[in-house]
Short mmCIF file of C-alpha atoms in Angstrom, two decimals:
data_model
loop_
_atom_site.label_atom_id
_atom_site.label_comp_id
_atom_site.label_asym_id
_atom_site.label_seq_id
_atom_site.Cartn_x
_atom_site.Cartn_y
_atom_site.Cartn_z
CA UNK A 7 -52.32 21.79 -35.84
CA UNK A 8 -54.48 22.05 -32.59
CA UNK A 9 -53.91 25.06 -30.16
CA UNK A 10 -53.54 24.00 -26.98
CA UNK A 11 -55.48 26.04 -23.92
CA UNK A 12 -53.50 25.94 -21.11
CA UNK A 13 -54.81 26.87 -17.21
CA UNK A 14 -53.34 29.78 -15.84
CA UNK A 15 -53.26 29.80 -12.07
CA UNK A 16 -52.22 26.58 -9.82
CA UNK A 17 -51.44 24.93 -13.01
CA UNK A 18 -49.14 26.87 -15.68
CA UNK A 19 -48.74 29.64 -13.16
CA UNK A 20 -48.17 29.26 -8.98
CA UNK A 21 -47.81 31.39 -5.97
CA UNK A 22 -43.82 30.30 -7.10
CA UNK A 23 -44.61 31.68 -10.70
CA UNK A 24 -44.10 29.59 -13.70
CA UNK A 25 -44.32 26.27 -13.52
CA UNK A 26 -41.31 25.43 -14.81
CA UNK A 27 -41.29 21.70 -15.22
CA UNK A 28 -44.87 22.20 -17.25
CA UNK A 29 -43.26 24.87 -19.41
CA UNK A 30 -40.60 22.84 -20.38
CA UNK A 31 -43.20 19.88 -21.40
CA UNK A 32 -45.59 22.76 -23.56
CA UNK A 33 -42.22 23.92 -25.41
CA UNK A 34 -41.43 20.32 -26.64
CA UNK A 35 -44.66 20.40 -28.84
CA UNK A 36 -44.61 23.07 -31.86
CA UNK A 37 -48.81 23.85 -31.03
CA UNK A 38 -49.73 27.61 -30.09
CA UNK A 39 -50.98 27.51 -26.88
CA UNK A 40 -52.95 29.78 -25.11
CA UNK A 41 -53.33 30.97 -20.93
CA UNK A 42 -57.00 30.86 -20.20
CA UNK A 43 -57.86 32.34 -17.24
CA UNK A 44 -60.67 33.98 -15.09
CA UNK A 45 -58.86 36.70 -13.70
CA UNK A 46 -59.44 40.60 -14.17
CA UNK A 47 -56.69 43.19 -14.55
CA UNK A 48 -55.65 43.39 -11.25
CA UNK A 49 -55.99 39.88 -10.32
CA UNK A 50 -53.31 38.92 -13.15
CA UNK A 51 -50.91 41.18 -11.86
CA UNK A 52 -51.71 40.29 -8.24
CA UNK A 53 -51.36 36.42 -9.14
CA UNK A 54 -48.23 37.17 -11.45
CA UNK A 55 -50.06 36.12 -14.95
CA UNK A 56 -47.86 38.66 -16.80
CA UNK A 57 -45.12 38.68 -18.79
CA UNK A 58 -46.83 35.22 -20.01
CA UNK A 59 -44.40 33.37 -23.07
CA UNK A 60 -47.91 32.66 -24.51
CA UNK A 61 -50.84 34.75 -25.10
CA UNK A 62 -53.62 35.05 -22.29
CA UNK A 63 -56.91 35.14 -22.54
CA UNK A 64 -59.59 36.22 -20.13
CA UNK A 65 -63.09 37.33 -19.44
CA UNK A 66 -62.94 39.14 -16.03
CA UNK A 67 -64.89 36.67 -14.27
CA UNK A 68 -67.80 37.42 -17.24
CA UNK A 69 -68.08 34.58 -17.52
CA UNK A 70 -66.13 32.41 -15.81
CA UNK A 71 -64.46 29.19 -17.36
CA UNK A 72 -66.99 27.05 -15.61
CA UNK A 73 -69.93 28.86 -17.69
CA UNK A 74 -69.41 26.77 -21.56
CA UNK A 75 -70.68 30.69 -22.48
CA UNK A 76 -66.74 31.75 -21.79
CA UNK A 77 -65.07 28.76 -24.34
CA UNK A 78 -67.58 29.59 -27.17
CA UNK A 79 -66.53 33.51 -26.56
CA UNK A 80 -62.74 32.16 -26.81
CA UNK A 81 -63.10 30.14 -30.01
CA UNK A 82 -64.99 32.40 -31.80
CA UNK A 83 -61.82 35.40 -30.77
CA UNK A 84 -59.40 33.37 -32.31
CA UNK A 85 -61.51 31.75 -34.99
CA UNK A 86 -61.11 28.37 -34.11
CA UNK A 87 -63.55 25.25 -33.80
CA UNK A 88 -63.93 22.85 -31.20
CA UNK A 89 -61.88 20.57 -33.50
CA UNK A 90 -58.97 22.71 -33.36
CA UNK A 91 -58.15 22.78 -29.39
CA UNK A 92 -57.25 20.63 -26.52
CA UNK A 93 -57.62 22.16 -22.87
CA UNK A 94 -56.29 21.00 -19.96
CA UNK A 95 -57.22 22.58 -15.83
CA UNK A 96 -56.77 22.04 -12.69
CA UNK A 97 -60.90 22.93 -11.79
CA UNK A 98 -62.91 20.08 -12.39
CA UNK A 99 -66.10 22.58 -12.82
CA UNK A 100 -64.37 24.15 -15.92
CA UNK A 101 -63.24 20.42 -17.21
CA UNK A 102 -67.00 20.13 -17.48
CA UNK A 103 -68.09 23.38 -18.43
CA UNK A 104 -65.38 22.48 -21.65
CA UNK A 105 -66.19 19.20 -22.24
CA UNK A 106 -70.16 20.21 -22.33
CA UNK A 107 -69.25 21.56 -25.58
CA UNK A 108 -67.02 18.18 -26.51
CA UNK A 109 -63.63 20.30 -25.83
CA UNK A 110 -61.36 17.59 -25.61
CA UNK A 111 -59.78 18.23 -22.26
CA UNK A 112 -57.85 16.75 -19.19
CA UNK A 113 -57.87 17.20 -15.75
CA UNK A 114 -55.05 18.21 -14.37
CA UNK A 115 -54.94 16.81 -10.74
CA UNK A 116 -52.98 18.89 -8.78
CA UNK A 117 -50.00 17.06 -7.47
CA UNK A 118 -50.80 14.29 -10.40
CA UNK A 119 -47.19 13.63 -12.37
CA UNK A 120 -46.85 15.27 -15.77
CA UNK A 121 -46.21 12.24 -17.52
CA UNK A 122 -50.38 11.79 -17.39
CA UNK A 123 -50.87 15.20 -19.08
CA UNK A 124 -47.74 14.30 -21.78
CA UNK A 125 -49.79 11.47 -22.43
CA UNK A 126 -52.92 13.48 -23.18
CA UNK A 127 -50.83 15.40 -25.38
CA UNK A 128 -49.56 12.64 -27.32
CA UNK A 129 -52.88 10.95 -28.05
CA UNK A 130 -54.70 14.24 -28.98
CA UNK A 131 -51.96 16.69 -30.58
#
């Protein structure tokens, strides 16, 4: 079953806090998921990436999720393969930085309707 890497802030995680409405769409699919983010200590409490229902992953900014350096780091962590995940983000930059490594991933436009991200899901999971 593929783990799915979720974006952490302006997409799973707003100056509002959860997104809600997403939350509700990653608990109707069974798949771990995992927060990927960029941010350092501080910067998860100060953007409210705590607490998360899922686990969170980050670098620190070292690298960044737009460097393909800071996926291989995360699959190798949690011993998976490129195989095993689908990612979706808000930052085009890290869609490519994923993809560069053929991490089969979405962009998440913001203000783009959920149904396009369910339908991802469905076609990928």
């Amino acid at each position: 079953m593929k783990t799915i890497l979720v974006d952490a802030w302006n997409t799973f995680v707003t100056k509002d806090g959860i997104n809600q409405e997403l939350k509700m769409l990653l608990d109707s699919y069974t798949n771990k998921k995992i927060i990927v983010t960029n941010a350092d200590e501080n910067e998860l409490i100060s953007l409210g990436i705590v607490n998360m229902p899922y686990p969170v992953f980050s670098l620190s900014h070292n690298p960044n999720k737009t460097n393909p350096e800071y996926f291989k780091i995360l699959l190798s962590k949690y011993n998976l393969s490129i195989d095993d995940v689908v990612y979706f983000e808000h930052n085009e930059e890290a869609i490519k930085s994923a993809k560069s490594l053929n991490i089969n991933s979405f962009w998440l436009k913001i203000g783009n309707p959920l149904s396009e991200l369910k339908h991802f899901f469905d076609l990928n999971l």
